[in-house]
Short mmCIF file of C-alpha atoms in Angstrom, two decimals:
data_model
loop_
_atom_site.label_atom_id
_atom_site.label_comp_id
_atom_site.label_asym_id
_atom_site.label_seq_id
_atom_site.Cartn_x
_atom_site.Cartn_y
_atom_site.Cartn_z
CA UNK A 73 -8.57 9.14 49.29
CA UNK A 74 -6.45 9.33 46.29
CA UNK A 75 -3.36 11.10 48.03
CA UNK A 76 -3.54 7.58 50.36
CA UNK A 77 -4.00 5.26 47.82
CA UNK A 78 -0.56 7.18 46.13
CA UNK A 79 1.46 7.90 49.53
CA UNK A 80 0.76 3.59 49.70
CA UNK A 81 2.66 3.05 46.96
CA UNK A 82 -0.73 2.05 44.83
CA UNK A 83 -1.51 2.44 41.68
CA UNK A 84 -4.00 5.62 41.63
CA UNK A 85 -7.38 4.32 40.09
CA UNK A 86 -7.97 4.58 36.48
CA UNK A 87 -10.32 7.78 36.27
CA UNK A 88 -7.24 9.77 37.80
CA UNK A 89 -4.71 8.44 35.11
CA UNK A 90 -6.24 10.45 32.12
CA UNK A 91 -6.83 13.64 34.62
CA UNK A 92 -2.78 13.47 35.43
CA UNK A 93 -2.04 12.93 31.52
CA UNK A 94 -4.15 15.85 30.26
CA UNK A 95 -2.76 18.23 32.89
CA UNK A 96 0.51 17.61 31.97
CA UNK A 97 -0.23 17.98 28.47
CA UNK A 98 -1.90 21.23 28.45
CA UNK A 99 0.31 22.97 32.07
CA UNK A 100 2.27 24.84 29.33
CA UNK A 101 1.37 28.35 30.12
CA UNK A 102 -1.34 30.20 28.08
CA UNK A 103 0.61 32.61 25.97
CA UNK A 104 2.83 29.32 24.94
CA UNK A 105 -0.33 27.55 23.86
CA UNK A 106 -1.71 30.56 22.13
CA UNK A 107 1.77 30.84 20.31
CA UNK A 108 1.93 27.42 19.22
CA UNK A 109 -1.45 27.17 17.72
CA UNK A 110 -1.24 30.05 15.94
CA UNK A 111 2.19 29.74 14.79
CA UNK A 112 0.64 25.76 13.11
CA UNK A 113 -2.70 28.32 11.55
CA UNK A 114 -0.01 30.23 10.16
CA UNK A 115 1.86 27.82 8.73
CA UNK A 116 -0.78 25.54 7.64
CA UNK A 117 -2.38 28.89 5.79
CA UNK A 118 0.86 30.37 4.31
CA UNK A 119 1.89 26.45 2.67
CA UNK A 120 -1.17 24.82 2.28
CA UNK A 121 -4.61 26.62 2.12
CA UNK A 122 -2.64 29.87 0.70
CA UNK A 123 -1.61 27.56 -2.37
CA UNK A 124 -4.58 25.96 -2.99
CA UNK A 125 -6.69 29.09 -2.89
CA UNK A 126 -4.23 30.41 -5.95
CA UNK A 127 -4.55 27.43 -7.83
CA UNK A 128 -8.61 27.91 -7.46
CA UNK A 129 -8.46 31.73 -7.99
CA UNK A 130 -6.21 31.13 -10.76
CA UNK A 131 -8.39 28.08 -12.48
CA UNK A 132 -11.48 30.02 -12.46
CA UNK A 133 -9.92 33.29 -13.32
CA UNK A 134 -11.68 33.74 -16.98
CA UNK A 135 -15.02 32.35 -15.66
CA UNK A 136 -16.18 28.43 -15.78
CA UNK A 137 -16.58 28.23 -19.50
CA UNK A 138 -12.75 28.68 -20.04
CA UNK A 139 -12.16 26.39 -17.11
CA UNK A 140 -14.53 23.57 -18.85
CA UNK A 141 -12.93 23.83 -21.77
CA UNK A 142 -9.55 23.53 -20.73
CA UNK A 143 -10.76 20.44 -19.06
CA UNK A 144 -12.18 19.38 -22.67
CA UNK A 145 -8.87 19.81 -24.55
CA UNK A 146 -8.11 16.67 -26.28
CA UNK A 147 -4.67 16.29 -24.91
CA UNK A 148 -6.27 16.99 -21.69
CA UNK A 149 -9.15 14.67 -21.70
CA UNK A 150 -6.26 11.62 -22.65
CA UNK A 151 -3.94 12.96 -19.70
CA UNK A 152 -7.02 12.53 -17.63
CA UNK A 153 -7.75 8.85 -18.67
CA UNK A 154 -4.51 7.88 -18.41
CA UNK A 155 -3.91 8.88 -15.17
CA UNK A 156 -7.05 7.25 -13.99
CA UNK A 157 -5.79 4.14 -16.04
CA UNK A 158 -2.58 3.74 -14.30
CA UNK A 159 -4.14 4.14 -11.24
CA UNK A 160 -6.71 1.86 -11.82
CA UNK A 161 -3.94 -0.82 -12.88
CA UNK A 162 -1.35 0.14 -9.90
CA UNK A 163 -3.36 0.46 -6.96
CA UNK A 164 -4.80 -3.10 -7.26
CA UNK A 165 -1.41 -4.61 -8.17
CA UNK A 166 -0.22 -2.64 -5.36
CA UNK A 167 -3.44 -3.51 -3.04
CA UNK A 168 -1.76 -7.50 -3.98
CA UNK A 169 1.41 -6.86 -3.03
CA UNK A 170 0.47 -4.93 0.00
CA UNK A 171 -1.59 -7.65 2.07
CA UNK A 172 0.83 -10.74 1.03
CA UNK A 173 3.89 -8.97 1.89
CA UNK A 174 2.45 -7.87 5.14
CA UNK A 175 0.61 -11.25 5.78
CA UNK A 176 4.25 -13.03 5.09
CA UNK A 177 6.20 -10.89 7.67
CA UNK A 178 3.43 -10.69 10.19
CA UNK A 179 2.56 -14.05 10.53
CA UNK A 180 5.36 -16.47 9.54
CA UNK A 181 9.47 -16.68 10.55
CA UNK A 182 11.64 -17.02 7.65
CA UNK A 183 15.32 -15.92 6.87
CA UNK A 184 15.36 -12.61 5.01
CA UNK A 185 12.53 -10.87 6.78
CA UNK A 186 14.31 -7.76 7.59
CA UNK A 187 15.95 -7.70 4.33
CA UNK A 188 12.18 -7.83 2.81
CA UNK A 189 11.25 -4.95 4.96
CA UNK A 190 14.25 -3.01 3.76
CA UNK A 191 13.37 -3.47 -0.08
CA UNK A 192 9.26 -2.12 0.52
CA UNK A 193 10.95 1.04 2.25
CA UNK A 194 13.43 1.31 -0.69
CA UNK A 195 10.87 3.93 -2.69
CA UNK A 196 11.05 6.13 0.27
CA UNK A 197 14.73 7.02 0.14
CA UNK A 198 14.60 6.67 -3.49
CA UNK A 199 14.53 9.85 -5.78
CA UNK A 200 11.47 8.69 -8.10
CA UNK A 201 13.47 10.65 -11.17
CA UNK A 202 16.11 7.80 -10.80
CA UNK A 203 13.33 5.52 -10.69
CA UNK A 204 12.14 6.53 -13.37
CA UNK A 205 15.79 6.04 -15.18
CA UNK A 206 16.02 2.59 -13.47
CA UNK A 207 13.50 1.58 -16.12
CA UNK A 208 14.49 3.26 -18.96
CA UNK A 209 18.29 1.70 -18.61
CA UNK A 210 16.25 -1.83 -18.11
CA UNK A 211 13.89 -1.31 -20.91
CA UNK A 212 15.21 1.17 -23.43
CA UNK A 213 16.27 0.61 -26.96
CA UNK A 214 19.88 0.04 -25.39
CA UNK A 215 18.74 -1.55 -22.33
CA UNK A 216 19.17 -4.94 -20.90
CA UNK A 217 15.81 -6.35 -21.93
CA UNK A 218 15.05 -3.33 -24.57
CA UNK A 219 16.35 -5.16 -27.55
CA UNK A 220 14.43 -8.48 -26.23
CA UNK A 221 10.91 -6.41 -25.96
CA UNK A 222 11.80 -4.42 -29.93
CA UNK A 223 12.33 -7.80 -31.63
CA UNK A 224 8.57 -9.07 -29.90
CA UNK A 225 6.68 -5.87 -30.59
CA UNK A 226 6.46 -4.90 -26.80
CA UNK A 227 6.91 -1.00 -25.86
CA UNK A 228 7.66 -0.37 -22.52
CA UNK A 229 9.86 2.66 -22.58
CA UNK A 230 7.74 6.11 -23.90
CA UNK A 231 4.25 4.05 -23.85
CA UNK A 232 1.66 3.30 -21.16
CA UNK A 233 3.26 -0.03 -19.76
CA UNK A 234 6.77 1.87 -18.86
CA UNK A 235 4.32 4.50 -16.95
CA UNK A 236 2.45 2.02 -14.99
CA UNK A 237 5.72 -0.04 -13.78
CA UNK A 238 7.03 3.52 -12.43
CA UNK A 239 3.70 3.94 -10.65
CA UNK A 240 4.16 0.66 -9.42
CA UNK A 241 7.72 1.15 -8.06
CA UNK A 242 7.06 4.37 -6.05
CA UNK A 243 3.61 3.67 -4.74
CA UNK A 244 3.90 0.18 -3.70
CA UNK A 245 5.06 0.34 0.10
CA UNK A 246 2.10 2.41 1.13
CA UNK A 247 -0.23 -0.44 1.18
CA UNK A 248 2.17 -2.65 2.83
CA UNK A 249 3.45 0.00 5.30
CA UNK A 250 -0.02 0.50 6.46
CA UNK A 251 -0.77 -3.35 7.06
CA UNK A 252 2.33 -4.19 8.52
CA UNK A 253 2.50 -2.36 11.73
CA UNK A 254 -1.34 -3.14 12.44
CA UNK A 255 -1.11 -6.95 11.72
CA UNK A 256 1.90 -7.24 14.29
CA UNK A 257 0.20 -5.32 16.91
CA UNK A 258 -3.10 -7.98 16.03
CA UNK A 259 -0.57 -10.72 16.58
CA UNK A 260 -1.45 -14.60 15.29
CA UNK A 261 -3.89 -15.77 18.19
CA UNK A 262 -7.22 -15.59 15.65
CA UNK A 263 -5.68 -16.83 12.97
CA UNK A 264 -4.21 -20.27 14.95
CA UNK A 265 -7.58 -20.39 16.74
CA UNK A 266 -9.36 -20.60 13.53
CA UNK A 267 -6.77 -23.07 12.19
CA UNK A 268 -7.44 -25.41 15.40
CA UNK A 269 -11.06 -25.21 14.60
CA UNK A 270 -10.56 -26.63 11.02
CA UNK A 271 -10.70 -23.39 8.68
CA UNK A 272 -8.18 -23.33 5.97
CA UNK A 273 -5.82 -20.90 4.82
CA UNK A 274 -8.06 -18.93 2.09
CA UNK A 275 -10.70 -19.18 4.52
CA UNK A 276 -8.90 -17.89 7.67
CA UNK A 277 -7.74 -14.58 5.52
CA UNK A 278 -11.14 -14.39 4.24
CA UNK A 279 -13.33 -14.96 7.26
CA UNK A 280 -10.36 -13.65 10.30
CA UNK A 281 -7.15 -11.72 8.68
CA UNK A 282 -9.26 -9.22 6.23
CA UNK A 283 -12.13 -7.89 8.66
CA UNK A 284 -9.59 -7.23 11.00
CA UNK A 285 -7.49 -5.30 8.98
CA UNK A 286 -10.15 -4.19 6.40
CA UNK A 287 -9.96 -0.50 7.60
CA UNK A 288 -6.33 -0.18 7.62
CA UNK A 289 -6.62 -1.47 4.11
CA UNK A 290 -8.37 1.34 3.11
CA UNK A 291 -6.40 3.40 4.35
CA UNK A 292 -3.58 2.62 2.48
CA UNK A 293 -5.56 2.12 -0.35
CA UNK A 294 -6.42 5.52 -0.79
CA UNK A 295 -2.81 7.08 0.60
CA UNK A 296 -1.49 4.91 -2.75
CA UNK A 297 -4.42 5.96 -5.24
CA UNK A 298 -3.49 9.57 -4.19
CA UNK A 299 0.02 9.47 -4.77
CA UNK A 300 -0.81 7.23 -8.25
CA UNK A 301 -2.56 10.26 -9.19
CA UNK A 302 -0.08 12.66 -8.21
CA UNK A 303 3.03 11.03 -9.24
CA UNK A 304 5.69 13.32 -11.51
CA UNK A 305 9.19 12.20 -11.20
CA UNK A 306 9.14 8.57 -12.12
CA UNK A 307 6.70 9.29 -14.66
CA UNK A 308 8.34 12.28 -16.20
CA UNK A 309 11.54 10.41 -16.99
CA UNK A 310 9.87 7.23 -18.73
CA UNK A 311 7.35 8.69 -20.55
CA UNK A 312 8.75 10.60 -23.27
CA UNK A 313 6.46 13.87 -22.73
CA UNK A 314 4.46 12.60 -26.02
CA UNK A 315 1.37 14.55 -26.31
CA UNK A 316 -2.18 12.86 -26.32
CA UNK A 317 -0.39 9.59 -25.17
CA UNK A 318 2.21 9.37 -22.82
CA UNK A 319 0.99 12.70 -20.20
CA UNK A 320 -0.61 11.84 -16.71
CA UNK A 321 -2.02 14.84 -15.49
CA UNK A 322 0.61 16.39 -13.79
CA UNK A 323 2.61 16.17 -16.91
CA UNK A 324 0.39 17.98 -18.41
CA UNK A 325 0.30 21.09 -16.24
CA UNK A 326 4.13 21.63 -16.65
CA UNK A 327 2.88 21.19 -20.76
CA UNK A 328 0.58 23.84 -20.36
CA UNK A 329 2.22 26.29 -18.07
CA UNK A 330 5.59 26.24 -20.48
CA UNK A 331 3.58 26.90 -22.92
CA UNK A 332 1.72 29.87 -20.82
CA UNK A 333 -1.32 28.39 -21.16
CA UNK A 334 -1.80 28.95 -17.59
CA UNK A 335 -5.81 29.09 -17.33
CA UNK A 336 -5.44 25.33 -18.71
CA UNK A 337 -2.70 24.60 -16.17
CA UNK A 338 -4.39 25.87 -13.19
CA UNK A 339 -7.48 23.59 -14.45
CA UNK A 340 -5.78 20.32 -14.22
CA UNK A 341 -3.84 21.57 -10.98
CA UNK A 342 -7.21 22.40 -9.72
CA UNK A 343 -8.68 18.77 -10.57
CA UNK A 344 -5.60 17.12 -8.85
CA UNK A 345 -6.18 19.47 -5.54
CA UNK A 346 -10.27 18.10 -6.27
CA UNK A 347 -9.30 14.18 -6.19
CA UNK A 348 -6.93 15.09 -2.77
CA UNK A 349 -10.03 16.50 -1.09
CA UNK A 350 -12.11 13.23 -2.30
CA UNK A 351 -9.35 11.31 -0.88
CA UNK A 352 -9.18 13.25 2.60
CA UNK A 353 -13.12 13.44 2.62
CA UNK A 354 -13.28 9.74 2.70
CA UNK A 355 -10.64 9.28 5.10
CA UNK A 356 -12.19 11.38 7.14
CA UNK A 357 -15.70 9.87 6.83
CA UNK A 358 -13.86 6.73 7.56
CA UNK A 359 -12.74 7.91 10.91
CA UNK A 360 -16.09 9.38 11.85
CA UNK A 361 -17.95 6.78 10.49
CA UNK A 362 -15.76 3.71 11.86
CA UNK A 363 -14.48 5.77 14.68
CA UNK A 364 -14.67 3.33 17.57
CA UNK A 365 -13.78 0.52 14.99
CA UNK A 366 -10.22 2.17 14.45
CA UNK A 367 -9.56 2.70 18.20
CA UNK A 368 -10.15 -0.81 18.65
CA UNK A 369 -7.88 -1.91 16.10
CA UNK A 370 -5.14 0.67 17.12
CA UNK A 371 -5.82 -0.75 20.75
CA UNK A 372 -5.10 -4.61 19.87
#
């Protein structure tokens, strides 16, 4: 019956379509297969789970007691909170940024649009070490605005605001970038539906725009807390290496390891690898959890 319906010239019915795909997308011959996937094990074991289980091994080497109190090192403990602080200040500024820029290039026409979507990639091709010197040429004593921000008392350069501007900088088209791509495929039938029907703006984003994008959100949510968290270049440049103030947490493991400290430096290495697995874990509850909820979305 199907070899009629396709020597017609018909469309073959839709339970064939997926049959036809998946054959052609596994007829590579066994030995291939086998090669491929183990060639990806290997890889993924020699560059990812190889390091990670040396940063462990390497953490816990003198027992938990010496890895706890690495952890409770003064220097440590403020590397720690400031890294959560600038995350906690980025990612929302970022979360902002993310969902207006997106909302403006997805659902209106202005002039400049492309140019806009040029300047959100810009961080990607970027070196975050320049960056970082960006700021320090803006804000430094010599700087454009670095005399301005002496003679009113504010530190920018070598102090916690210069560290949470270069967070800013090279985290904020992850939001954004996540947003934008969903909200076009989405389109602007909703929101004008809603409009006809008398809702306002606030109220359209609130009650149409955000649950349908509310996953993707996440997403990039928790792509831009991770690399908050992780971030070395940017940060390296503006804050001054000033110990007990101005070290994030990876910062602080180059500290340490210079100064062969490396139980202490495998400790904070091991509590950056910890946060990454928090961050996969929920993105991957997120995709069980909300599984059929994402296909739709990635359908529209």
């Amino acid at each position: 019956m199907s070899e009629t319906t396709a020597a017609a010239g018909k469309p073959l019915p839709a339970p064939f379509v997926p049959l036809l795909q998946t054959n052609a997308a596994i007829g590579e011959p066994r030995p291939v297969r086998l090669l491929l996937i183990g060639f990806t094990l290997l890889f993924l074991g020699v560059f990812l789970l190889l390091p990670l289980a040396a940063v462990f091994g390497q953490a816990l080497a003198s027992g938990l007691h010496a890895y706890f109190a690495a952890l409770a090192e003064p220097d440590t403990r403020s590397a720690i909170l400031l890294t959560l602080l600038t995350a906690a200040i980025a990612v929302p500024l970022n979360t902002v940024f993310g969902v207006a820029a997106a909302w403006a290039i997805t659902k209106f026409r202005f002039r400049g649009k492309d140019l806009l979507i040029t300047l959100i990639d810009l961080p990607f091709s970027v070196s975050p070490v320049i960056a970082g010197l960006i700021y320090v040429l803006i804000f430094g004593s010599r700087g454009w605005l670095g005399p301005w921000c002496s003679a009113h008392g504010i530190r920018v350069v070598f102090a916690t605001p210069g560290i949470v501007i270069a967070t800013v900088f090279v985290t904020f088209p992850f939001v954004a970038r996540q947003l934008i791509p969903l909200m076009q495929a989405q389109g602007t039938d909703e929101e004008h539906a809603a409009l006809t029907l008398g809702a306002r703006g606030w109220r359209t984003f609130w009650h149409v725009t955000l649950p349908n994008i509310r996953w993707g959100l996440l997403y990039g949510v928790l792509l831009c807390n991770a690399r908050a968290m992780g971030e070395f270049g940017a940060v390296s440049v503006i804050s001054g290496h000033v110990r007990g103030q101005t070290n994030t947490m990876p910062l602080q493991v180059e500290i340490l390891y210079n100064d062969y400290q490396f139980v202490a430096a495998f400790a904070v290495a091991s509590l950056l690898a910890l946060l990454a697995f928090v961050t996969l874990g929920l993105k991957t509850f997120l995709e069980w959890r909300h599984g059929n909820e994402l296909a739709a979305l990635r359908g529209h």
